[in-house]
Backbone as XML, in Angstrom:
<?xml version="1.0"?>
<chain id="A" units="angstrom">
  <residue number="1" name="MET">
    <atom name="N" x="0.839" y="-1.190" z="0.000"/>
    <atom name="CA" x="0.000" y="0.000" z="0.000"/>
    <atom name="C" x="0.883" y="1.252" z="0.000"/>
  </residue>
  <residue number="2" name="SER">
    <atom name="N" x="0.486" y="2.222" z="-0.777"/>
    <atom name="CA" x="1.253" y="3.461" z="-0.884"/>
    <atom name="C" x="1.088" y="4.309" z="0.367"/>
  </residue>
  <residue number="3" name="VAL">
    <atom name="N" x="2.135" y="5.016" z="0.687"/>
    <atom name="CA" x="2.104" y="5.925" z="1.828"/>
    <atom name="C" x="1.535" y="7.264" z="1.378"/>
  </residue>
  <residue number="4" name="LEU">
    <atom name="N" x="0.579" y="7.763" z="2.135"/>
    <atom name="CA" x="0.006" y="9.073" z="1.836"/>
    <atom name="C" x="0.689" y="10.142" z="2.663"/>
  </residue>
  <residue number="5" name="ARG">
    <atom name="N" x="0.807" y="11.310" z="2.085"/>
    <atom name="CA" x="1.236" y="12.519" z="2.784"/>
    <atom name="C" x="0.088" y="13.506" z="2.683"/>
  </residue>
  <residue number="6" name="PHE">
    <atom name="N" x="0.072" y="14.482" z="3.580"/>
    <atom name="CA" x="-1.049" y="15.410" z="3.653"/>
    <atom name="C" x="-0.564" y="16.841" z="3.804"/>
  </residue>
  <residue number="7" name="THR">
    <atom name="N" x="-1.407" y="17.781" z="3.346"/>
    <atom name="CA" x="-1.118" y="19.200" z="3.549"/>
    <atom name="C" x="-2.040" y="19.740" z="4.635"/>
  </residue>
  <residue number="8" name="HIS">
    <atom name="N" x="-1.720" y="20.909" z="5.150"/>
    <atom name="CA" x="-2.584" y="21.573" z="6.128"/>
    <atom name="C" x="-3.908" y="22.011" z="5.496"/>
  </residue>
  <residue number="9" name="GLU">
    <atom name="N" x="-3.966" y="22.029" z="4.175"/>
    <atom name="CA" x="-5.175" y="22.419" z="3.441"/>
    <atom name="C" x="-6.037" y="21.204" z="3.096"/>
  </residue>
  <residue number="10" name="HIS">
    <atom name="N" x="-5.738" y="20.052" z="3.696"/>
    <atom name="CA" x="-6.531" y="18.827" z="3.563"/>
    <atom name="C" x="-6.469" y="18.205" z="2.172"/>
  </residue>
  <residue number="11" name="GLU">
    <atom name="N" x="-5.302" y="18.282" z="1.570"/>
    <atom name="CA" x="-5.033" y="17.568" z="0.334"/>
    <atom name="C" x="-4.180" y="16.348" z="0.681"/>
  </residue>
  <residue number="12" name="TRP">
    <atom name="N" x="-4.377" y="15.257" z="-0.046"/>
    <atom name="CA" x="-3.518" y="14.086" z="0.125"/>
    <atom name="C" x="-2.632" y="13.942" z="-1.106"/>
  </residue>
  <residue number="13" name="LEU">
    <atom name="N" x="-1.462" y="13.370" z="-0.891"/>
    <atom name="CA" x="-0.505" y="13.134" z="-1.962"/>
    <atom name="C" x="-0.004" y="11.703" z="-1.860"/>
  </residue>
  <residue number="14" name="ARG">
    <atom name="N" x="0.081" y="11.030" z="-3.000"/>
    <atom name="CA" x="0.574" y="9.658" z="-3.043"/>
    <atom name="C" x="1.643" y="9.563" z="-4.120"/>
  </residue>
  <residue number="15" name="ALA">
    <atom name="N" x="2.854" y="9.167" z="-3.726"/>
    <atom name="CA" x="3.940" y="8.973" z="-4.691"/>
    <atom name="C" x="3.676" y="7.705" z="-5.481"/>
  </residue>
  <residue number="16" name="GLU">
    <atom name="N" x="3.753" y="7.810" z="-6.808"/>
    <atom name="CA" x="3.527" y="6.669" z="-7.686"/>
    <atom name="C" x="4.861" y="6.076" z="-8.116"/>
  </residue>
  <residue number="17" name="THR">
    <atom name="N" x="4.836" y="4.857" z="-8.613"/>
    <atom name="CA" x="6.075" y="4.177" z="-8.994"/>
    <atom name="C" x="6.762" y="4.816" z="-10.196"/>
  </residue>
  <residue number="18" name="ASP">
    <atom name="N" x="6.008" y="5.595" z="-10.991"/>
    <atom name="CA" x="6.617" y="6.232" z="-12.170"/>
    <atom name="C" x="7.234" y="7.601" z="-11.858"/>
  </residue>
  <residue number="19" name="GLY">
    <atom name="N" x="7.293" y="7.962" z="-10.582"/>
    <atom name="CA" x="7.892" y="9.235" z="-10.194"/>
    <atom name="C" x="6.910" y="10.382" z="-10.105"/>
  </residue>
  <residue number="20" name="THR">
    <atom name="N" x="5.651" y="10.154" z="-10.487"/>
    <atom name="CA" x="4.642" y="11.200" z="-10.349"/>
    <atom name="C" x="4.010" y="11.132" z="-8.970"/>
  </residue>
  <residue number="21" name="VAL">
    <atom name="N" x="3.252" y="12.173" z="-8.655"/>
    <atom name="CA" x="2.539" y="12.255" z="-7.379"/>
    <atom name="C" x="1.077" y="12.548" z="-7.695"/>
  </residue>
  <residue number="22" name="THR">
    <atom name="N" x="0.184" y="11.737" z="-7.145"/>
    <atom name="CA" x="-1.253" y="11.927" z="-7.327"/>
    <atom name="C" x="-1.775" y="12.780" z="-6.175"/>
  </residue>
  <residue number="23" name="VAL">
    <atom name="N" x="-2.707" y="13.714" z="-6.500"/>
    <atom name="CA" x="-3.243" y="14.649" z="-5.512"/>
    <atom name="C" x="-4.767" y="14.577" z="-5.497"/>
  </residue>
  <residue number="24" name="GLY">
    <atom name="N" x="-5.321" y="14.594" z="-4.292"/>
    <atom name="CA" x="-6.766" y="14.653" z="-4.099"/>
    <atom name="C" x="-7.065" y="15.360" z="-2.792"/>
  </residue>
  <residue number="25" name="ILE">
    <atom name="N" x="-8.337" y="15.378" z="-2.414"/>
    <atom name="CA" x="-8.688" y="15.949" z="-1.115"/>
    <atom name="C" x="-9.043" y="14.824" z="-0.154"/>
  </residue>
  <residue number="26" name="THR">
    <atom name="N" x="-8.881" y="15.093" z="1.121"/>
    <atom name="CA" x="-9.125" y="14.085" z="2.145"/>
    <atom name="C" x="-10.613" y="13.900" z="2.408"/>
  </residue>
  <residue number="27" name="VAL">
    <atom name="N" x="-10.935" y="12.832" z="3.108"/>
    <atom name="CA" x="-12.316" y="12.579" z="3.522"/>
    <atom name="C" x="-12.807" y="13.735" z="4.385"/>
  </residue>
  <residue number="28" name="PHE">
    <atom name="N" x="-11.952" y="14.248" z="5.271"/>
    <atom name="CA" x="-12.314" y="15.380" z="6.123"/>
    <atom name="C" x="-12.743" y="16.578" z="5.279"/>
  </residue>
  <residue number="29" name="ALA">
    <atom name="N" x="-11.965" y="16.899" z="4.251"/>
    <atom name="CA" x="-12.285" y="18.032" z="3.371"/>
    <atom name="C" x="-13.566" y="17.768" z="2.598"/>
  </residue>
  <residue number="30" name="GLN">
    <atom name="N" x="-13.712" y="16.561" z="2.093"/>
    <atom name="CA" x="-14.906" y="16.214" z="1.317"/>
    <atom name="C" x="-16.155" y="16.332" z="2.186"/>
  </residue>
  <residue number="31" name="GLU">
    <atom name="N" x="-16.082" y="15.850" z="3.427"/>
    <atom name="CA" x="-17.235" y="15.934" z="4.316"/>
    <atom name="C" x="-17.564" y="17.385" z="4.663"/>
  </residue>
  <residue number="32" name="ALA">
    <atom name="N" x="-16.550" y="18.210" z="4.803"/>
    <atom name="CA" x="-16.770" y="19.624" z="5.096"/>
    <atom name="C" x="-17.416" y="20.347" z="3.913"/>
  </residue>
  <residue number="33" name="LEU">
    <atom name="N" x="-17.036" y="19.962" z="2.707"/>
    <atom name="CA" x="-17.590" y="20.595" z="1.508"/>
    <atom name="C" x="-19.020" y="20.157" z="1.219"/>
  </residue>
  <residue number="34" name="GLY">
    <atom name="N" x="-19.335" y="18.922" z="1.507"/>
    <atom name="CA" x="-20.638" y="18.399" z="1.120"/>
    <atom name="C" x="-20.594" y="17.914" z="-0.318"/>
  </residue>
  <residue number="35" name="ASP">
    <atom name="N" x="-21.757" y="17.800" z="-0.941"/>
    <atom name="CA" x="-21.853" y="17.247" z="-2.293"/>
    <atom name="C" x="-21.166" y="18.144" z="-3.317"/>
  </residue>
  <residue number="36" name="VAL">
    <atom name="N" x="-20.118" y="17.611" z="-3.950"/>
    <atom name="CA" x="-19.399" y="18.342" z="-4.988"/>
    <atom name="C" x="-20.216" y="18.275" z="-6.269"/>
  </residue>
  <residue number="37" name="VAL">
    <atom name="N" x="-20.450" y="19.452" z="-6.878"/>
    <atom name="CA" x="-21.281" y="19.518" z="-8.085"/>
    <atom name="C" x="-20.505" y="19.976" z="-9.322"/>
  </residue>
  <residue number="38" name="PHE">
    <atom name="N" x="-19.286" y="20.494" z="-9.136"/>
    <atom name="CA" x="-18.491" y="20.976" z="-10.266"/>
    <atom name="C" x="-17.018" y="20.953" z="-9.886"/>
  </residue>
  <residue number="39" name="VAL">
    <atom name="N" x="-16.179" y="20.553" z="-10.843"/>
    <atom name="CA" x="-14.727" y="20.570" z="-10.655"/>
    <atom name="C" x="-14.098" y="21.247" z="-11.867"/>
  </residue>
  <residue number="40" name="GLN">
    <atom name="N" x="-13.312" y="22.284" z="-11.616"/>
    <atom name="CA" x="-12.497" y="22.894" z="-12.673"/>
    <atom name="C" x="-11.101" y="22.324" z="-12.525"/>
  </residue>
  <residue number="41" name="LEU">
    <atom name="N" x="-10.688" y="21.515" z="-13.481"/>
    <atom name="CA" x="-9.402" y="20.834" z="-13.415"/>
    <atom name="C" x="-8.257" y="21.774" z="-13.773"/>
  </residue>
  <residue number="42" name="PRO">
    <atom name="N" x="-7.052" y="21.459" z="-13.299"/>
    <atom name="CA" x="-5.900" y="22.314" z="-13.592"/>
    <atom name="C" x="-5.426" y="22.178" z="-15.039"/>
  </residue>
  <residue number="43" name="THR">
    <atom name="N" x="-4.638" y="23.124" z="-15.433"/>
    <atom name="CA" x="-3.997" y="23.117" z="-16.744"/>
    <atom name="C" x="-2.663" y="22.376" z="-16.619"/>
  </residue>
  <residue number="44" name="PRO">
    <atom name="N" x="-2.418" y="21.394" z="-17.482"/>
    <atom name="CA" x="-1.109" y="20.731" z="-17.439"/>
    <atom name="C" x="0.022" y="21.734" z="-17.663"/>
  </residue>
  <residue number="45" name="GLY">
    <atom name="N" x="1.168" y="21.420" z="-17.081"/>
    <atom name="CA" x="2.341" y="22.282" z="-17.197"/>
    <atom name="C" x="2.901" y="22.610" z="-15.829"/>
  </residue>
  <residue number="46" name="GLY">
    <atom name="N" x="3.909" y="23.471" z="-15.816"/>
    <atom name="CA" x="4.590" y="23.828" z="-14.588"/>
    <atom name="C" x="3.783" y="24.781" z="-13.719"/>
  </residue>
  <residue number="47" name="HIS">
    <atom name="N" x="3.831" y="24.543" z="-12.422"/>
    <atom name="CA" x="3.135" y="25.380" z="-11.448"/>
    <atom name="C" x="3.998" y="25.491" z="-10.193"/>
  </residue>
  <residue number="48" name="ALA">
    <atom name="N" x="3.948" y="26.650" z="-9.578"/>
    <atom name="CA" x="4.678" y="26.869" z="-8.329"/>
    <atom name="C" x="3.853" y="26.381" z="-7.147"/>
  </residue>
  <residue number="49" name="ALA">
    <atom name="N" x="4.533" y="25.980" z="-6.096"/>
    <atom name="CA" x="3.863" y="25.579" z="-4.865"/>
    <atom name="C" x="2.938" y="26.698" z="-4.401"/>
  </residue>
  <residue number="50" name="ASP">
    <atom name="N" x="1.781" y="26.322" z="-3.886"/>
    <atom name="CA" x="0.748" y="27.217" z="-3.348"/>
    <atom name="C" x="-0.063" y="27.944" z="-4.417"/>
  </residue>
  <residue number="51" name="ALA">
    <atom name="N" x="0.241" y="27.772" z="-5.692"/>
    <atom name="CA" x="-0.567" y="28.388" z="-6.746"/>
    <atom name="C" x="-1.902" y="27.656" z="-6.830"/>
  </residue>
  <residue number="52" name="GLU">
    <atom name="N" x="-2.983" y="28.415" z="-7.005"/>
    <atom name="CA" x="-4.289" y="27.790" z="-7.184"/>
    <atom name="C" x="-4.304" y="27.096" z="-8.538"/>
  </residue>
  <residue number="53" name="VAL">
    <atom name="N" x="-4.644" y="25.803" z="-8.544"/>
    <atom name="CA" x="-4.624" y="25.058" z="-9.800"/>
    <atom name="C" x="-5.978" y="24.429" z="-10.157"/>
  </residue>
  <residue number="54" name="ALA">
    <atom name="N" x="-6.869" y="24.298" z="-9.194"/>
    <atom name="CA" x="-8.175" y="23.703" z="-9.467"/>
    <atom name="C" x="-9.211" y="24.331" z="-8.538"/>
  </residue>
  <residue number="55" name="VAL">
    <atom name="N" x="-10.475" y="24.223" z="-8.939"/>
    <atom name="CA" x="-11.568" y="24.771" z="-8.141"/>
    <atom name="C" x="-12.659" y="23.712" z="-8.016"/>
  </residue>
  <residue number="56" name="LEU">
    <atom name="N" x="-13.198" y="23.613" z="-6.811"/>
    <atom name="CA" x="-14.328" y="22.714" z="-6.526"/>
    <atom name="C" x="-15.510" y="23.563" z="-6.136"/>
  </residue>
  <residue number="57" name="GLU">
    <atom name="N" x="-16.679" y="23.183" z="-6.581"/>
    <atom name="CA" x="-17.891" y="23.824" z="-6.106"/>
    <atom name="C" x="-18.785" y="22.745" z="-5.540"/>
  </residue>
  <residue number="58" name="SER">
    <atom name="N" x="-19.317" y="23.018" z="-4.363"/>
    <atom name="CA" x="-20.225" y="22.083" z="-3.723"/>
    <atom name="C" x="-21.520" y="22.802" z="-3.395"/>
  </residue>
  <residue number="59" name="VAL">
    <atom name="N" x="-22.453" y="22.061" z="-2.840"/>
    <atom name="CA" x="-23.712" y="22.686" z="-2.459"/>
    <atom name="C" x="-23.505" y="23.685" z="-1.314"/>
  </residue>
  <residue number="60" name="LYS">
    <atom name="N" x="-22.390" y="23.569" z="-0.592"/>
    <atom name="CA" x="-22.107" y="24.454" z="0.541"/>
    <atom name="C" x="-21.193" y="25.626" z="0.193"/>
  </residue>
  <residue number="61" name="ALA">
    <atom name="N" x="-20.181" y="25.380" z="-0.649"/>
    <atom name="CA" x="-19.153" y="26.406" z="-0.856"/>
    <atom name="C" x="-18.302" y="26.093" z="-2.073"/>
  </residue>
  <residue number="62" name="ALA">
    <atom name="N" x="-17.493" y="27.074" z="-2.447"/>
    <atom name="CA" x="-16.456" y="26.862" z="-3.459"/>
    <atom name="C" x="-15.123" y="26.781" z="-2.725"/>
  </residue>
  <residue number="63" name="SER">
    <atom name="N" x="-14.229" y="25.997" z="-3.246"/>
    <atom name="CA" x="-12.937" y="25.801" z="-2.606"/>
    <atom name="C" x="-11.883" y="25.625" z="-3.685"/>
  </residue>
  <residue number="64" name="SER">
    <atom name="N" x="-10.678" y="26.071" z="-3.403"/>
    <atom name="CA" x="-9.609" y="25.906" z="-4.381"/>
    <atom name="C" x="-8.650" y="24.812" z="-3.932"/>
  </residue>
  <residue number="65" name="ILE">
    <atom name="N" x="-8.028" y="24.199" z="-4.922"/>
    <atom name="CA" x="-6.967" y="23.221" z="-4.701"/>
    <atom name="C" x="-5.676" y="23.900" z="-5.124"/>
  </residue>
  <residue number="66" name="ASN">
    <atom name="N" x="-4.720" y="23.935" z="-4.212"/>
    <atom name="CA" x="-3.436" y="24.576" z="-4.502"/>
    <atom name="C" x="-2.382" y="23.528" z="-4.809"/>
  </residue>
  <residue number="67" name="MET">
    <atom name="N" x="-1.422" y="23.925" z="-5.611"/>
    <atom name="CA" x="-0.301" y="23.053" z="-5.931"/>
    <atom name="C" x="0.474" y="22.815" z="-4.639"/>
  </residue>
  <residue number="68" name="PRO">
    <atom name="N" x="0.620" y="21.559" z="-4.213"/>
    <atom name="CA" x="1.277" y="21.305" z="-2.929"/>
    <atom name="C" x="2.789" y="21.525" z="-2.935"/>
  </residue>
  <residue number="69" name="LEU">
    <atom name="N" x="3.428" y="21.317" z="-4.069"/>
    <atom name="CA" x="4.875" y="21.492" z="-4.222"/>
    <atom name="C" x="5.139" y="22.033" z="-5.620"/>
  </residue>
  <residue number="70" name="ASP">
    <atom name="N" x="6.324" y="22.595" z="-5.839"/>
    <atom name="CA" x="6.703" y="22.991" z="-7.195"/>
    <atom name="C" x="6.722" y="21.748" z="-8.078"/>
  </residue>
  <residue number="71" name="GLY">
    <atom name="N" x="6.206" y="21.882" z="-9.295"/>
    <atom name="CA" x="6.254" y="20.744" z="-10.191"/>
    <atom name="C" x="5.467" y="20.972" z="-11.457"/>
  </residue>
  <residue number="72" name="GLU">
    <atom name="N" x="5.400" y="19.920" z="-12.266"/>
    <atom name="CA" x="4.721" y="19.983" z="-13.553"/>
    <atom name="C" x="3.542" y="19.017" z="-13.556"/>
  </residue>
  <residue number="73" name="ILE">
    <atom name="N" x="2.338" y="19.550" z="-13.750"/>
    <atom name="CA" x="1.150" y="18.706" z="-13.844"/>
    <atom name="C" x="1.204" y="17.965" z="-15.175"/>
  </residue>
  <residue number="74" name="VAL">
    <atom name="N" x="1.132" y="16.633" z="-15.090"/>
    <atom name="CA" x="1.263" y="15.807" z="-16.291"/>
    <atom name="C" x="-0.028" y="15.074" z="-16.654"/>
  </residue>
  <residue number="75" name="GLU">
    <atom name="N" x="-0.991" y="15.037" z="-15.735"/>
    <atom name="CA" x="-2.250" y="14.345" z="-16.007"/>
    <atom name="C" x="-3.337" y="14.914" z="-15.100"/>
  </residue>
  <residue number="76" name="VAL">
    <atom name="N" x="-4.540" y="15.022" z="-15.638"/>
    <atom name="CA" x="-5.699" y="15.425" z="-14.844"/>
    <atom name="C" x="-6.750" y="14.329" z="-14.939"/>
  </residue>
  <residue number="77" name="ASN">
    <atom name="N" x="-7.595" y="14.238" z="-13.935"/>
    <atom name="CA" x="-8.635" y="13.210" z="-13.885"/>
    <atom name="C" x="-9.855" y="13.692" z="-14.665"/>
  </residue>
  <residue number="78" name="GLN">
    <atom name="N" x="-9.860" y="13.416" z="-15.952"/>
    <atom name="CA" x="-10.945" y="13.859" z="-16.839"/>
    <atom name="C" x="-12.305" y="13.336" z="-16.395"/>
  </residue>
  <residue number="79" name="ALA">
    <atom name="N" x="-12.347" y="12.220" z="-15.697"/>
    <atom name="CA" x="-13.624" y="11.648" z="-15.252"/>
    <atom name="C" x="-14.385" y="12.604" z="-14.341"/>
  </residue>
  <residue number="80" name="LEU">
    <atom name="N" x="-13.671" y="13.514" z="-13.663"/>
    <atom name="CA" x="-14.337" y="14.447" z="-12.747"/>
    <atom name="C" x="-15.181" y="15.484" z="-13.477"/>
  </residue>
  <residue number="81" name="GLU">
    <atom name="N" x="-14.850" y="15.773" z="-14.726"/>
    <atom name="CA" x="-15.638" y="16.764" z="-15.462"/>
    <atom name="C" x="-17.082" y="16.294" z="-15.630"/>
  </residue>
  <residue number="82" name="ALA">
    <atom name="N" x="-17.258" y="15.041" z="-15.998"/>
    <atom name="CA" x="-18.603" y="14.495" z="-16.192"/>
    <atom name="C" x="-19.201" y="13.966" z="-14.895"/>
  </residue>
  <residue number="83" name="ASN">
    <atom name="N" x="-18.354" y="13.574" z="-13.956"/>
    <atom name="CA" x="-18.810" y="12.950" z="-12.713"/>
    <atom name="C" x="-18.117" y="13.557" z="-11.487"/>
  </residue>
  <residue number="84" name="PRO">
    <atom name="N" x="-18.411" y="14.815" z="-11.164"/>
    <atom name="CA" x="-17.747" y="15.426" z="-10.001"/>
    <atom name="C" x="-18.079" y="14.715" z="-8.691"/>
  </residue>
  <residue number="85" name="GLU">
    <atom name="N" x="-19.160" y="13.938" z="-8.683"/>
    <atom name="CA" x="-19.535" y="13.215" z="-7.465"/>
    <atom name="C" x="-18.526" y="12.139" z="-7.088"/>
  </residue>
  <residue number="86" name="LEU">
    <atom name="N" x="-17.596" y="11.801" z="-7.987"/>
    <atom name="CA" x="-16.524" y="10.864" z="-7.635"/>
    <atom name="C" x="-15.732" y="11.362" z="-6.430"/>
  </residue>
  <residue number="87" name="VAL">
    <atom name="N" x="-15.646" y="12.688" z="-6.275"/>
    <atom name="CA" x="-14.939" y="13.266" z="-5.130"/>
    <atom name="C" x="-15.643" y="12.853" z="-3.835"/>
  </residue>
  <residue number="88" name="ASN">
    <atom name="N" x="-16.969" y="12.808" z="-3.858"/>
    <atom name="CA" x="-17.732" y="12.408" z="-2.673"/>
    <atom name="C" x="-17.693" y="10.896" z="-2.470"/>
  </residue>
  <residue number="89" name="GLU">
    <atom name="N" x="-17.813" y="10.162" z="-3.560"/>
    <atom name="CA" x="-17.906" y="8.710" z="-3.478"/>
    <atom name="C" x="-16.587" y="8.048" z="-3.117"/>
  </residue>
  <residue number="90" name="ASP">
    <atom name="N" x="-15.476" y="8.594" z="-3.585"/>
    <atom name="CA" x="-14.173" y="7.941" z="-3.412"/>
    <atom name="C" x="-13.049" y="8.978" z="-3.377"/>
  </residue>
  <residue number="91" name="PRO">
    <atom name="N" x="-13.024" y="9.844" z="-2.354"/>
    <atom name="CA" x="-12.037" y="10.928" z="-2.347"/>
    <atom name="C" x="-10.581" y="10.460" z="-2.321"/>
  </residue>
  <residue number="92" name="LEU">
    <atom name="N" x="-10.329" y="9.275" z="-1.768"/>
    <atom name="CA" x="-8.951" y="8.774" z="-1.700"/>
    <atom name="C" x="-8.613" y="7.828" z="-2.848"/>
  </residue>
  <residue number="93" name="GLY">
    <atom name="N" x="-9.538" y="7.673" z="-3.786"/>
    <atom name="CA" x="-9.312" y="6.773" z="-4.917"/>
    <atom name="C" x="-9.652" y="7.447" z="-6.222"/>
  </residue>
  <residue number="94" name="ASN">
    <atom name="N" x="-10.807" y="7.080" z="-6.797"/>
    <atom name="CA" x="-11.208" y="7.588" z="-8.106"/>
    <atom name="C" x="-11.502" y="9.080" z="-8.132"/>
  </residue>
  <residue number="95" name="GLY">
    <atom name="N" x="-11.587" y="9.720" z="-6.975"/>
    <atom name="CA" x="-11.852" y="11.156" z="-6.903"/>
    <atom name="C" x="-10.597" y="12.016" z="-6.919"/>
  </residue>
  <residue number="96" name="TRP">
    <atom name="N" x="-9.464" y="11.471" z="-7.345"/>
    <atom name="CA" x="-8.217" y="12.253" z="-7.417"/>
    <atom name="C" x="-8.356" y="13.366" z="-8.458"/>
  </residue>
  <residue number="97" name="PHE">
    <atom name="N" x="-7.507" y="14.401" z="-8.335"/>
    <atom name="CA" x="-7.603" y="15.564" z="-9.221"/>
    <atom name="C" x="-6.542" y="15.595" z="-10.307"/>
  </residue>
  <residue number="98" name="PHE">
    <atom name="N" x="-5.285" y="15.434" z="-9.906"/>
    <atom name="CA" x="-4.213" y="15.517" z="-10.902"/>
    <atom name="C" x="-2.983" y="14.771" z="-10.438"/>
  </residue>
  <residue number="99" name="ARG">
    <atom name="N" x="-2.089" y="14.533" z="-11.407"/>
    <atom name="CA" x="-0.776" y="13.945" z="-11.125"/>
    <atom name="C" x="0.270" y="14.930" z="-11.603"/>
  </residue>
  <residue number="100" name="PHE">
    <atom name="N" x="1.342" y="15.023" z="-10.834"/>
    <atom name="CA" x="2.421" y="15.935" z="-11.216"/>
    <atom name="C" x="3.777" y="15.317" z="-10.948"/>
  </residue>
  <residue number="101" name="LYS">
    <atom name="N" x="4.773" y="15.842" z="-11.668"/>
    <atom name="CA" x="6.167" y="15.470" z="-11.419"/>
    <atom name="C" x="6.752" y="16.556" z="-10.534"/>
  </residue>
  <residue number="102" name="PRO">
    <atom name="N" x="7.103" y="16.218" z="-9.303"/>
    <atom name="CA" x="7.655" y="17.240" z="-8.414"/>
    <atom name="C" x="9.052" y="17.675" z="-8.851"/>
  </residue>
  <residue number="103" name="ALA">
    <atom name="N" x="9.331" y="18.964" z="-8.650"/>
    <atom name="CA" x="10.664" y="19.475" z="-8.952"/>
    <atom name="C" x="11.694" y="18.821" z="-8.029"/>
  </residue>
  <residue number="104" name="ASP">
    <atom name="N" x="11.274" y="18.523" z="-6.780"/>
    <atom name="CA" x="12.155" y="17.893" z="-5.797"/>
    <atom name="C" x="11.321" y="16.904" z="-4.986"/>
  </residue>
  <residue number="105" name="ALA">
    <atom name="N" x="11.382" y="15.620" z="-5.351"/>
    <atom name="CA" x="10.566" y="14.593" z="-4.699"/>
    <atom name="C" x="10.847" y="14.480" z="-3.203"/>
  </residue>
  <residue number="106" name="ALA">
    <atom name="N" x="12.026" y="14.882" z="-2.770"/>
    <atom name="CA" x="12.362" y="14.805" z="-1.345"/>
    <atom name="C" x="11.467" y="15.718" z="-0.506"/>
  </residue>
  <residue number="107" name="GLN">
    <atom name="N" x="10.866" y="16.730" z="-1.136"/>
    <atom name="CA" x="9.981" y="17.634" z="-0.393"/>
    <atom name="C" x="8.737" y="16.928" z="0.131"/>
  </residue>
  <residue number="108" name="LEU">
    <atom name="N" x="8.367" y="15.806" z="-0.453"/>
    <atom name="CA" x="7.227" y="15.040" z="0.048"/>
    <atom name="C" x="7.413" y="14.665" z="1.516"/>
  </residue>
  <residue number="109" name="ASP">
    <atom name="N" x="8.659" y="14.384" z="1.891"/>
    <atom name="CA" x="8.947" y="13.989" z="3.263"/>
    <atom name="C" x="8.669" y="15.100" z="4.263"/>
  </residue>
  <residue number="110" name="GLY">
    <atom name="N" x="8.600" y="16.348" z="3.786"/>
    <atom name="CA" x="8.334" y="17.478" z="4.668"/>
    <atom name="C" x="6.849" y="17.698" z="4.933"/>
  </residue>
  <residue number="111" name="LEU">
    <atom name="N" x="5.986" y="16.947" z="4.237"/>
    <atom name="CA" x="4.548" y="17.085" z="4.448"/>
    <atom name="C" x="4.105" y="16.217" z="5.623"/>
  </residue>
  <residue number="112" name="LEU">
    <atom name="N" x="2.860" y="16.371" z="6.016"/>
    <atom name="CA" x="2.339" y="15.641" z="7.168"/>
    <atom name="C" x="2.202" y="14.148" z="6.868"/>
  </residue>
  <residue number="113" name="ASP">
    <atom name="N" x="2.579" y="13.303" z="7.838"/>
    <atom name="CA" x="2.290" y="11.882" z="7.714"/>
    <atom name="C" x="0.909" y="11.628" z="8.320"/>
  </residue>
  <residue number="114" name="GLN">
    <atom name="N" x="0.442" y="10.384" z="8.315"/>
    <atom name="CA" x="-0.905" y="10.077" z="8.779"/>
    <atom name="C" x="-1.125" y="10.505" z="10.231"/>
  </residue>
  <residue number="115" name="ASP">
    <atom name="N" x="-0.166" y="10.236" z="11.103"/>
    <atom name="CA" x="-0.316" y="10.610" z="12.517"/>
    <atom name="C" x="-0.427" y="12.120" z="12.694"/>
  </residue>
  <residue number="116" name="ALA">
    <atom name="N" x="0.424" y="12.860" z="12.011"/>
    <atom name="CA" x="0.391" y="14.325" z="12.128"/>
    <atom name="C" x="-0.916" y="14.872" z="11.554"/>
  </residue>
  <residue number="117" name="TYR">
    <atom name="N" x="-1.396" y="14.273" z="10.465"/>
    <atom name="CA" x="-2.655" y="14.735" z="9.888"/>
    <atom name="C" x="-3.824" y="14.432" z="10.823"/>
  </residue>
  <residue number="118" name="ASP">
    <atom name="N" x="-3.814" y="13.252" z="11.423"/>
    <atom name="CA" x="-4.866" y="12.899" z="12.385"/>
    <atom name="C" x="-4.899" y="13.902" z="13.546"/>
  </residue>
  <residue number="119" name="GLN">
    <atom name="N" x="-3.737" y="14.336" z="14.002"/>
    <atom name="CA" x="-3.674" y="15.347" z="15.062"/>
    <atom name="C" x="-4.225" y="16.682" z="14.582"/>
  </residue>
  <residue number="120" name="LEU">
    <atom name="N" x="-3.941" y="17.040" z="13.328"/>
    <atom name="CA" x="-4.448" y="18.284" z="12.763"/>
    <atom name="C" x="-5.970" y="18.285" z="12.729"/>
  </residue>
  <residue number="121" name="ILE">
    <atom name="N" x="-6.575" y="17.227" z="12.230"/>
    <atom name="CA" x="-8.035" y="17.212" z="12.135"/>
    <atom name="C" x="-8.688" y="17.072" z="13.508"/>
  </residue>
  <residue number="122" name="ALA">
    <atom name="N" x="-8.024" y="16.406" z="14.440"/>
    <atom name="CA" x="-8.571" y="16.317" z="15.809"/>
    <atom name="C" x="-8.607" y="17.706" z="16.443"/>
  </residue>
  <residue number="123" name="ALA">
    <atom name="N" x="-7.596" y="18.513" z="16.152"/>
    <atom name="CA" x="-7.548" y="19.871" z="16.700"/>
    <atom name="C" x="-8.604" y="20.773" z="16.056"/>
  </residue>
  <residue number="124" name="GLN">
    <atom name="N" x="-9.029" y="20.459" z="14.835"/>
    <atom name="CA" x="-10.020" y="21.276" z="14.133"/>
    <atom name="C" x="-11.442" y="20.799" z="14.365"/>
  </residue>
  <residue number="125" name="ALA">
    <atom name="N" x="-11.589" y="19.641" z="14.971"/>
    <atom name="CA" x="-12.945" y="19.092" z="15.183"/>
    <atom name="C" x="-13.660" y="19.774" z="16.335"/>
  </residue>
</chain>
């Protein structure tokens, strides 16, 4: 099983065997948003860390997805355009947003691990 890393903005990251990193939102974020009704996917290419790259709209609010690290987006989850509810149904699986090649893969180690993320959400509950 792949190890997940997390951001303080409730995004998850999974390093893939081909050197890319898959990004999605956590169950905590999905539950806070409610039913997702629209996803604006990012544009492939280079993006700086913290740049807004995608937008989600739910019945409760709009939210942005920021680039977690410097890198190049190489793939987007086209299935979300027709089926944004995948984010609700499977946020840690089929509801992923994009894959990118990080400029420095070692930066993944600086993100939150599962224990640190669990502490973050416990503090926000």
